[in-house]
Coordinates of C-alpha atoms in Angstrom, one line a residue:
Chain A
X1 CA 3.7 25.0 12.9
X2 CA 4.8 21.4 12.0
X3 CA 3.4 20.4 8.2
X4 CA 5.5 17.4 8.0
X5 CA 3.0 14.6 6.2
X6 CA 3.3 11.3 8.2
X7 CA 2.1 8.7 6.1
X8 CA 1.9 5.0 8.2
X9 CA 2.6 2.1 5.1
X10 CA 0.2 -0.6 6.4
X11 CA -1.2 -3.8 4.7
X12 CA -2.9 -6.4 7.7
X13 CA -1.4 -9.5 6.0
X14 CA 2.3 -9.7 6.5
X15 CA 4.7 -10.5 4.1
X16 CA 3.5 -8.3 1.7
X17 CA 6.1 -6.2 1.1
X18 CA 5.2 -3.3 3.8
X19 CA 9.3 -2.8 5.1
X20 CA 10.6 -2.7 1.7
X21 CA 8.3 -0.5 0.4
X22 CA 8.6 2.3 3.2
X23 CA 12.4 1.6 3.1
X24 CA 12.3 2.7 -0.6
X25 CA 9.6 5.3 -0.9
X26 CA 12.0 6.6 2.7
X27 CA 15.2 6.4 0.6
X28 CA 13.6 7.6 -3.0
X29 CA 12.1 10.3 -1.1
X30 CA 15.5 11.5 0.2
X31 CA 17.0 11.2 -2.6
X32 CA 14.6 13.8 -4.3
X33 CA 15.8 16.3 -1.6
X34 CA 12.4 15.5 0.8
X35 CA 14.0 15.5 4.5
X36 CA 12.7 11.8 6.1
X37 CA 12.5 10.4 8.9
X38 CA 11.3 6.4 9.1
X39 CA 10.1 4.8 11.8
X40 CA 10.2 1.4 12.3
X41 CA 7.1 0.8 14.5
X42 CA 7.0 -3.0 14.5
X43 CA 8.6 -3.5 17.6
X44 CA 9.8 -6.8 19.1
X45 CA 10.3 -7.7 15.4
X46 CA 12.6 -5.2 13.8
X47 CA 13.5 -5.7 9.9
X48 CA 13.4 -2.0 8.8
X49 CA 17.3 -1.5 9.7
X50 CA 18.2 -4.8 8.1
X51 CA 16.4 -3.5 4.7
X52 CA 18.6 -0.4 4.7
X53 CA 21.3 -1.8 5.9
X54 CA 21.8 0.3 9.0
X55 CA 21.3 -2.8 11.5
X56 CA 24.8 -1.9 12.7
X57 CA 24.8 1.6 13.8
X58 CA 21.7 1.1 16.1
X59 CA 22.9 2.3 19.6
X60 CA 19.0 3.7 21.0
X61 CA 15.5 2.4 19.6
X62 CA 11.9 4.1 20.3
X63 CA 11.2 2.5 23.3
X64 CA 14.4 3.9 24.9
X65 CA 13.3 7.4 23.5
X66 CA 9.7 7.0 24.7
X67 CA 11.2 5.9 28.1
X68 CA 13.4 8.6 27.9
X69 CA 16.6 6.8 28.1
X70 CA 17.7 8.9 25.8
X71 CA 17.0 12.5 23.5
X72 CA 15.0 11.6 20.3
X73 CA 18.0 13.0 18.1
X74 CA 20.3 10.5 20.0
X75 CA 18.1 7.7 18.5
X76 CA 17.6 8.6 15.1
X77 CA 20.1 7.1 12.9
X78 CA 21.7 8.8 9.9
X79 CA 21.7 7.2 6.5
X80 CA 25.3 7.8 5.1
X81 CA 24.4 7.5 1.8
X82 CA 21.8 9.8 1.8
X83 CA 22.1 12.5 4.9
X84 CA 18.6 13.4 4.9
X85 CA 17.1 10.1 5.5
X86 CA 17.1 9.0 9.2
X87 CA 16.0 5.8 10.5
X88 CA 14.4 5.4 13.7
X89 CA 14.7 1.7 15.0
X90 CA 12.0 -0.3 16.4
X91 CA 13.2 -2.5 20.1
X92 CA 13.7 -5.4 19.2
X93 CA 13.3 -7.4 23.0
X94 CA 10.0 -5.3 23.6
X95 CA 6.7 -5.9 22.3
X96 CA 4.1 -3.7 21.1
X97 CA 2.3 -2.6 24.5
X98 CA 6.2 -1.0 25.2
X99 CA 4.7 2.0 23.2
X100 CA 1.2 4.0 23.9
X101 CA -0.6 5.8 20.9
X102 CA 0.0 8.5 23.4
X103 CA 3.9 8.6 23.1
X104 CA 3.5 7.8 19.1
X105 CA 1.8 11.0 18.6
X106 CA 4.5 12.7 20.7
X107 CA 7.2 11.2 19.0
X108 CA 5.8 12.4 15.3
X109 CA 5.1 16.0 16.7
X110 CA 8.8 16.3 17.3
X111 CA 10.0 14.7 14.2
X112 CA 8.1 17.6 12.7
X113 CA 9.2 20.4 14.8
X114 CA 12.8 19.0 13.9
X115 CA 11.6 20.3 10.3
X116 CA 11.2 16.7 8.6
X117 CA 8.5 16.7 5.8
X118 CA 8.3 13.1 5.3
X119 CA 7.5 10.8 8.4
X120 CA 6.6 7.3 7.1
X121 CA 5.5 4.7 9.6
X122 CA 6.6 0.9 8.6
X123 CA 3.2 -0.9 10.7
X124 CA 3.7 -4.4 11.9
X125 CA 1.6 -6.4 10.6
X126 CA -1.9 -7.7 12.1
X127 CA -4.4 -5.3 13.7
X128 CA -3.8 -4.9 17.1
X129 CA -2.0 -2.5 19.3
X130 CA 1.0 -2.4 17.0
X131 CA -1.4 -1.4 14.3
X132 CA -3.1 1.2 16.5
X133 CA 0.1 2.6 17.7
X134 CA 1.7 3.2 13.8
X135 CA -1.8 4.9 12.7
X136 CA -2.3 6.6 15.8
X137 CA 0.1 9.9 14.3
X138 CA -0.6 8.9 10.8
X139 CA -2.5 11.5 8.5
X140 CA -2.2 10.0 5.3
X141 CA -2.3 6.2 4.6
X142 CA -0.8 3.9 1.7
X143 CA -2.1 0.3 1.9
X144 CA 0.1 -2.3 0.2
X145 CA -1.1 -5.7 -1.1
X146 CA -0.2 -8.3 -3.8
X147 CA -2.7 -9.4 -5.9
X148 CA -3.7 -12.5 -4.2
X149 CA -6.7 -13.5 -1.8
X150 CA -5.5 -13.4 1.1
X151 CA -4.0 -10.0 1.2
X152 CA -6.6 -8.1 -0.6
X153 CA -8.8 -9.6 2.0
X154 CA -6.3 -7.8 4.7
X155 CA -6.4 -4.8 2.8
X156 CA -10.3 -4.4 2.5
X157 CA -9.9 -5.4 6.4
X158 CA -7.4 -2.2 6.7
X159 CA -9.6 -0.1 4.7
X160 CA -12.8 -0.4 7.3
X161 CA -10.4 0.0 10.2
X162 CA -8.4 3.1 9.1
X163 CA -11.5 4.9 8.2
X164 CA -12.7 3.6 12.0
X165 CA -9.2 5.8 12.8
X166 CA -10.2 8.3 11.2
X167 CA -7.8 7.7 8.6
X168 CA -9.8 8.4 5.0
X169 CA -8.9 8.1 1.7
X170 CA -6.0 5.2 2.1
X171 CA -4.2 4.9 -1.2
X172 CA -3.2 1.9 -2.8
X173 CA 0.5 -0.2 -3.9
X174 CA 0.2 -3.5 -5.3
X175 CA 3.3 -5.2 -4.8
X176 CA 4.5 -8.1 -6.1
X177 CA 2.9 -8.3 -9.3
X178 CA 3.8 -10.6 -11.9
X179 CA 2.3 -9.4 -15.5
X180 CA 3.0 -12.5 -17.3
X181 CA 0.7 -14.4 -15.0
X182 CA -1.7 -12.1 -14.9
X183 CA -1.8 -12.3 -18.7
X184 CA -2.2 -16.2 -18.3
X185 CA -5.3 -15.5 -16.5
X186 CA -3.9 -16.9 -13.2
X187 CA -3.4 -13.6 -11.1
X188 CA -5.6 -10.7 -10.3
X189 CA -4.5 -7.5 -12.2
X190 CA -4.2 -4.0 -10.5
X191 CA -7.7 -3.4 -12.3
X192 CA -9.5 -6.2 -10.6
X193 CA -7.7 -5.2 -7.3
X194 CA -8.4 -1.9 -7.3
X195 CA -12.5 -3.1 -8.6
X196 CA -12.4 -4.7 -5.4
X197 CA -10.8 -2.8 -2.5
X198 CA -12.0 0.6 -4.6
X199 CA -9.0 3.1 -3.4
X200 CA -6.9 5.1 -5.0
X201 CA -4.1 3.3 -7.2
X202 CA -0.5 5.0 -5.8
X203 CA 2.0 2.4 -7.5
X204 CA 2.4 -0.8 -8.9
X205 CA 5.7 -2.5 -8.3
X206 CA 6.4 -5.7 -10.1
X207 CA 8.2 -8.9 -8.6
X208 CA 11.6 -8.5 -9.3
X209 CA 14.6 -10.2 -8.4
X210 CA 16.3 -7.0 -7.7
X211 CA 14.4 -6.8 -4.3
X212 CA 16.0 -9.7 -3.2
X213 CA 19.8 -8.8 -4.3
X214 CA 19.2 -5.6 -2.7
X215 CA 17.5 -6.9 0.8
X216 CA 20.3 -9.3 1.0
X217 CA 22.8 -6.2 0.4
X218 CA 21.0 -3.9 2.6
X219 CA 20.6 -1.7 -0.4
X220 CA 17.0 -0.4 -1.6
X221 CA 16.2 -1.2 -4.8
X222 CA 14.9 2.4 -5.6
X223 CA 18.8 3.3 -5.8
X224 CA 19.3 1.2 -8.4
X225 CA 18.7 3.1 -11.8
X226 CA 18.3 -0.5 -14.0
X227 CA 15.7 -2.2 -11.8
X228 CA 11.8 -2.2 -12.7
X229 CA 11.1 -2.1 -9.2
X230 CA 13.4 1.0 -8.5
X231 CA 11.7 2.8 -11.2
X232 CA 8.1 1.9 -9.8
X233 CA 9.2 3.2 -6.3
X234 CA 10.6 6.2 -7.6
X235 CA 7.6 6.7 -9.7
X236 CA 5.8 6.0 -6.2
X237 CA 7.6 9.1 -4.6
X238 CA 7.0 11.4 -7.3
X239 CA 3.7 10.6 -6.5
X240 CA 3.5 11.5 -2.8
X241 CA 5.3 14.1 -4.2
X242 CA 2.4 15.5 -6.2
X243 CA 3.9 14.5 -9.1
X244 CA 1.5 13.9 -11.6
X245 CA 3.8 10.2 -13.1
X246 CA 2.2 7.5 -15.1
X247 CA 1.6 4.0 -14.2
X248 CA 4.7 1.6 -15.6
X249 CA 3.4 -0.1 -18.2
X250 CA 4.0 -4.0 -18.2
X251 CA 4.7 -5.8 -21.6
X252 CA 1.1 -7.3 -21.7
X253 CA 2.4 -8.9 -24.8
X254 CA 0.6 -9.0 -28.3
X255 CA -1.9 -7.6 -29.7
X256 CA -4.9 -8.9 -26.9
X257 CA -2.9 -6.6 -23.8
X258 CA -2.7 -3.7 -26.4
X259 CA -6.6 -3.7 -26.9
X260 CA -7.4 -4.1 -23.4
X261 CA -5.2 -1.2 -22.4
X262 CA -7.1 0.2 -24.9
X263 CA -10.6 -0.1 -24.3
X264 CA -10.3 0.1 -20.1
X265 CA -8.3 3.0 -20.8
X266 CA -5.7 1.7 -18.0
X267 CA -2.5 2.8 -18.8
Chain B
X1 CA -0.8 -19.8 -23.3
X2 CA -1.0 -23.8 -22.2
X3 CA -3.4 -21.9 -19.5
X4 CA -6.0 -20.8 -22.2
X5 CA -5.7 -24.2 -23.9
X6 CA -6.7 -25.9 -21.0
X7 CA -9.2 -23.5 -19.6
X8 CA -10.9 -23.7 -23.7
X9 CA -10.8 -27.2 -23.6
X10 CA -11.6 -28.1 -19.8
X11 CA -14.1 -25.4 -19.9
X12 CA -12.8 -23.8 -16.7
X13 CA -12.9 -20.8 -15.2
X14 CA -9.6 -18.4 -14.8
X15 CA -8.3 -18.9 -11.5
X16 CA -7.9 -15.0 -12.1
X17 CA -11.8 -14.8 -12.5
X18 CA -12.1 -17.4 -9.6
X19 CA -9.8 -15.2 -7.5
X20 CA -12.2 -12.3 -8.1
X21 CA -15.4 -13.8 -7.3
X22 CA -14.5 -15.7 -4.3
X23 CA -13.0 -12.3 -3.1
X24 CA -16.1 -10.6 -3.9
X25 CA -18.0 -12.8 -1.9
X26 CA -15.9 -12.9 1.4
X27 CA -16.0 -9.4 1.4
X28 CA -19.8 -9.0 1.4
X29 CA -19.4 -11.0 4.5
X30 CA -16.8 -9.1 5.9
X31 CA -18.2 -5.7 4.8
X32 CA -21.4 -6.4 6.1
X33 CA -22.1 -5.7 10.1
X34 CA -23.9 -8.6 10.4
X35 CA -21.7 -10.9 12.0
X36 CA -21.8 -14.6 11.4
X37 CA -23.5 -15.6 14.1
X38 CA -25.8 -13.0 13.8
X39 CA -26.3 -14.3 10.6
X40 CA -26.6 -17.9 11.9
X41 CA -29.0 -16.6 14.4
X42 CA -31.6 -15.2 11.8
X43 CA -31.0 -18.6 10.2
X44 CA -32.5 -20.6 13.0
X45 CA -34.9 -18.3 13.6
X46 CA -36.2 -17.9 10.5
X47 CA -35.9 -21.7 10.2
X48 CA -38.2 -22.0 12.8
X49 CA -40.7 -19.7 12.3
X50 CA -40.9 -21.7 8.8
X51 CA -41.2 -24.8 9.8
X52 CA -44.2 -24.2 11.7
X53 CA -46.1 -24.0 8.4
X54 CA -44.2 -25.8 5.8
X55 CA -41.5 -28.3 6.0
X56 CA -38.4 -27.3 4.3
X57 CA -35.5 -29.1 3.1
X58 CA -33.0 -27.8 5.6
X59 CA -30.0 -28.8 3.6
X60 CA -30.7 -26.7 0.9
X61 CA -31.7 -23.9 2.8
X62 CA -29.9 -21.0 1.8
X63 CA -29.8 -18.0 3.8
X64 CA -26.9 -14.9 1.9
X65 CA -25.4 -11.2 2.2
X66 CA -25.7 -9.8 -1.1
X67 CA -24.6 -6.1 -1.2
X68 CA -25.7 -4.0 -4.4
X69 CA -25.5 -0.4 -5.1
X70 CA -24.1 0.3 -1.3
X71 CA -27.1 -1.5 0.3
X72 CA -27.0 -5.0 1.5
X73 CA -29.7 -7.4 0.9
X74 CA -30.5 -10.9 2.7
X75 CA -31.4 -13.5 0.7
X76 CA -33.3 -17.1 1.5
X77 CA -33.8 -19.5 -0.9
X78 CA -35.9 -21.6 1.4
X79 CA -37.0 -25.5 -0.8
X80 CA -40.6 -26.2 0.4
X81 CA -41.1 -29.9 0.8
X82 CA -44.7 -30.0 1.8
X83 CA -47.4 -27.5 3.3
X84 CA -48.5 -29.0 6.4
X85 CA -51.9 -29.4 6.6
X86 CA -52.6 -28.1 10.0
X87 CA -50.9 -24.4 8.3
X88 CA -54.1 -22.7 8.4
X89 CA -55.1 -23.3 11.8
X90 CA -51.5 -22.4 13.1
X91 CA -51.3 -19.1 10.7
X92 CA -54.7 -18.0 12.9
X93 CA -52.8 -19.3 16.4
X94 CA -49.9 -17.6 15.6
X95 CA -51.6 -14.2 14.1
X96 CA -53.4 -13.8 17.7
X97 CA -50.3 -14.6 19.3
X98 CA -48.6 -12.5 17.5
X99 CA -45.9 -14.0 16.5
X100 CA -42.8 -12.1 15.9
X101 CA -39.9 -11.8 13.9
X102 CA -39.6 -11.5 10.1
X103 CA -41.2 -14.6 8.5
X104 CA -42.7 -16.3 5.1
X105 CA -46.2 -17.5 5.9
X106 CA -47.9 -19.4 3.5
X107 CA -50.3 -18.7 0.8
X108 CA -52.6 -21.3 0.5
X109 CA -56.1 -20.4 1.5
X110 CA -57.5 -24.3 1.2
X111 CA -55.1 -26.7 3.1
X112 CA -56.5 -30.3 1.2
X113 CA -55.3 -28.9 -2.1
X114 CA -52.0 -26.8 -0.9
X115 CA -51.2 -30.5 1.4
X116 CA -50.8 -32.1 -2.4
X117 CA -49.3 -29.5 -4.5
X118 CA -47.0 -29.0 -1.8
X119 CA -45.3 -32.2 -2.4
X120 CA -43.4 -30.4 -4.8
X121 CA -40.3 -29.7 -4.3
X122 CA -39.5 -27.0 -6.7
X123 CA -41.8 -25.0 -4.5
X124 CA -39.3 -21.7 -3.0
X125 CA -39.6 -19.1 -0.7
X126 CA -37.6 -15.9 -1.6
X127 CA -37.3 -13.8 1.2
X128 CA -35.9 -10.5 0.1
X129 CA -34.9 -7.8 3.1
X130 CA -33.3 -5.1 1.9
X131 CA -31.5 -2.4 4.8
X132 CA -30.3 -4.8 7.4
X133 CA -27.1 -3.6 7.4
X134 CA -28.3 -0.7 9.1
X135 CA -31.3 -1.9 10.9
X136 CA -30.4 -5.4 12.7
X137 CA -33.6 -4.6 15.1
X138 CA -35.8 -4.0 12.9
X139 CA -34.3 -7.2 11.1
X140 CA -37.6 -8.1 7.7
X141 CA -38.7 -4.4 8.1
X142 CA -39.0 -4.2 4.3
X143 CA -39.5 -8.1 3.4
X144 CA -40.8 -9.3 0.5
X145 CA -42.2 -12.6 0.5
X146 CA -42.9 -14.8 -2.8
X147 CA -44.1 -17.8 -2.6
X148 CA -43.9 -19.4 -6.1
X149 CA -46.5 -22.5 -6.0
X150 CA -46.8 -24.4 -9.2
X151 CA -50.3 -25.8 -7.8
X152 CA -51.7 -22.8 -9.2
X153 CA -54.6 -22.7 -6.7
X154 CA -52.9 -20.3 -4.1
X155 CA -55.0 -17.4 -2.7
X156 CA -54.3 -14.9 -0.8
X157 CA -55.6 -15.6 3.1
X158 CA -57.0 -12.8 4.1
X159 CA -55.0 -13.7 7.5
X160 CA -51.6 -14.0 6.1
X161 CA -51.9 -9.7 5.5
X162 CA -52.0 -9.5 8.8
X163 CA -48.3 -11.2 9.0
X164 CA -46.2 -8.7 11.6
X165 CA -43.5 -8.1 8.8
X166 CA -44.0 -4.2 8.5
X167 CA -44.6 -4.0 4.2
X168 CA -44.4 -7.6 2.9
X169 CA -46.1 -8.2 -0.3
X170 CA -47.2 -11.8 -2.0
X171 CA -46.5 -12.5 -4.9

């Protein structure tokens, strides 16, 4: 029987970070030997290929498989880089009611009887039916946000509704955060994050300029060996993994970040 | 470190901390299955039920979610301007009618001397139902109404015990 785990990456609040971060746990994933399939479930506004710079070889999306225009196989794009990644593009002149929870579930069951143990679902943003179609095959959720108002709020939002999906114990990524500011006292840290939205901490991936550079290139950032952000993904995957990795420590600076690492015991 | 400077000097909060606790607050809202105008609805209800016996400042009414310890509590801060005088006689109307709804009655057994002291404006109602989340119909069914006078001369009516909120208790 299929034990694939099909995890949807999900956040409410777009912008957040949800297509780079399934394109790099995707790649990081493969890259560990996992086979992976992504699907880009944001139809109507497809970014996932442009992020893994695969936007050219799209010749079928998942509408035309659901439709059966074509075999799912015939769809699924092949990462050259990394052969057991495959991509599985979103339409990008459809919208969301193109694709029933119904055919999403479908869809994943034969992704896993094609023997892929990582499916990872890139959500659209929002709540609607794009959301209910990306966690309608899910079994596992991650929930990324930045550590900012507006997207914790999304997130706490995401929580209620996945556990309404039956989707329980969502684990967190905060993305985008920037140490130095939170050591000014003028962004949330991952502790008073997590305080709030009260999941379990998966990754933190700083802001880094790297994600930009490799966006642009169509290159995820988790190939790059250098980049902070590379490292935190690929610390990410070890994770999902079962990995037991800890969390990157951030140059708090001086002898104030030392003693609060200390005492709160947050590493 | 131009940040800590100016938040020692100013005084200010850290927009961190202000981040936190603005959060904190939205999401007892949002958390909470009472929906805003459900919320708005007790409100005016409540309001009304008050003002039959006391008028209140309405602009600094205060009516709030607070969620402790996984149960969430409603909280009114309700500024009593002045006990009207006819209280008494409605509080015995509205026992026989029986009036409905989850409600702070007041305290004051002898109208003449509650009309005077209730010119003060420090005088507050603190309704406290705890539950709602879970029990919208039963909306005050564990209410606990203070009244905190500074007249000093409130007594206990033996009508106002017979107020329909289930086991409210004066303080």
């Amino acid at each position: 029987m299929a034990t694939g785990r099909v995890i949807v990456v999900t956040s409410g609040k777009g912008g957040v970070g949800k297509t780079t971060t399934t394109a790099n746990l995707g790649m990081a994933l493969a890259t560990m030997g996992e086979k992976v399939a992504l699907i880009d479930a944001d139809i109507g506004l497809r970014n996932l290929d442009l992020i893994l710079g695969l936007e050219n070889r799209i010749v079928y999306d998942i509408v035309d498989v659901v439709e059966k225009r074509c075999k799912l196989r015939q769809a699924l794009i092949k990462d050259k880089r990394m052969p057991n990644l495959v991509l599985l593009p979103a339409a990008q002149t459809r919208d969301k009611s193109a694709v029933t929870p119904e055919q999403m579930k479908e869809l994943i069951a034969d992704l896993q009887s094609d023997g892929f143990g990582f499916i990872l679902i890139d959500c659209p943003a929002g709540i609607e039916q794009g959301f209910r179609n990306a966690t309608a095959g899910a079994t596992e959720a991650v929930i990324v946000t930045n550590p900012e108002v507006s997207a914790v709020r999304d997130a706490d939002r995401i929580v209620g509704l996945l556990e309404a999906a039956e989707l329980r114990n969502p684990s967190l990524i905060v993305n985008r955060l920037r140490p130095h500011l939170v050591k000014n006292e003028t962004m949330m840290s991952v502790e008073d994050v997590q305080e709030i939205l009260n999941i379990k901490l998966l990754g933190i991936v700083p802001d880094d300029e790297a994600i930009i550079n490799s966006s642009n290139r169509g290159e995820p950032v988790s190939l790059h060996e250098a980049a902070k952000s590379g490292q935190a993904y690929r610390n990410i995957a070890r994770r999902l993994r079962g990995e037991d990795v800890p969390f990157l420590q951030f140059d708090e600076g001086g002898l104030m970040g030392r003693l609060r690492r200390f005492l709160t015991g947050v590493r | 470190m131009f940040a800590f400077l100016d938040r020692f000097l100013s005084r200010s909060e850290a927009s961190r901390d202000t981040a936190k606790n603005r959060l904190k607050l939205v999401l007892m809202q949002d958390r909470s299955v009472i929906p805003p105008a459900v919320l708005e609805r007790i409100r005016t209800e409540v309001l009304a039920v008050l003002h039959r016996y006391v008028e209140i400042d309405q602009g600094a009414l205060e009516l709030n979610l607070d969620r402790s310890e996984g149960s969430v509590a409603l909280l009114a801060s309700v500024p009593i301007v002045r006990v009207r005088e006819d209280a008494t006689q409605l509080l015995a109307d509205a026992v026989a009618a029986d009036a409905a709804a989850a409600t702070a009655v007041p305290s004051e057994g002898a109208p003449a001397e509650a009309a005077s002291a209730g010119a003060d404006a420090d005088s507050v109602i603190e309704a406290v139902a705890t539950g709602l989340a879970g029990a919208l119909s039963e909306t005050a069914a564990d209410a606990q109404v203070g009244t905190e006078a500074t007249a000093g001369e409130a007594e206990a009516d033996d009508a106002s015990l017979a107020r329909p909120a289930g086991e409210a208790a004066l303080t």
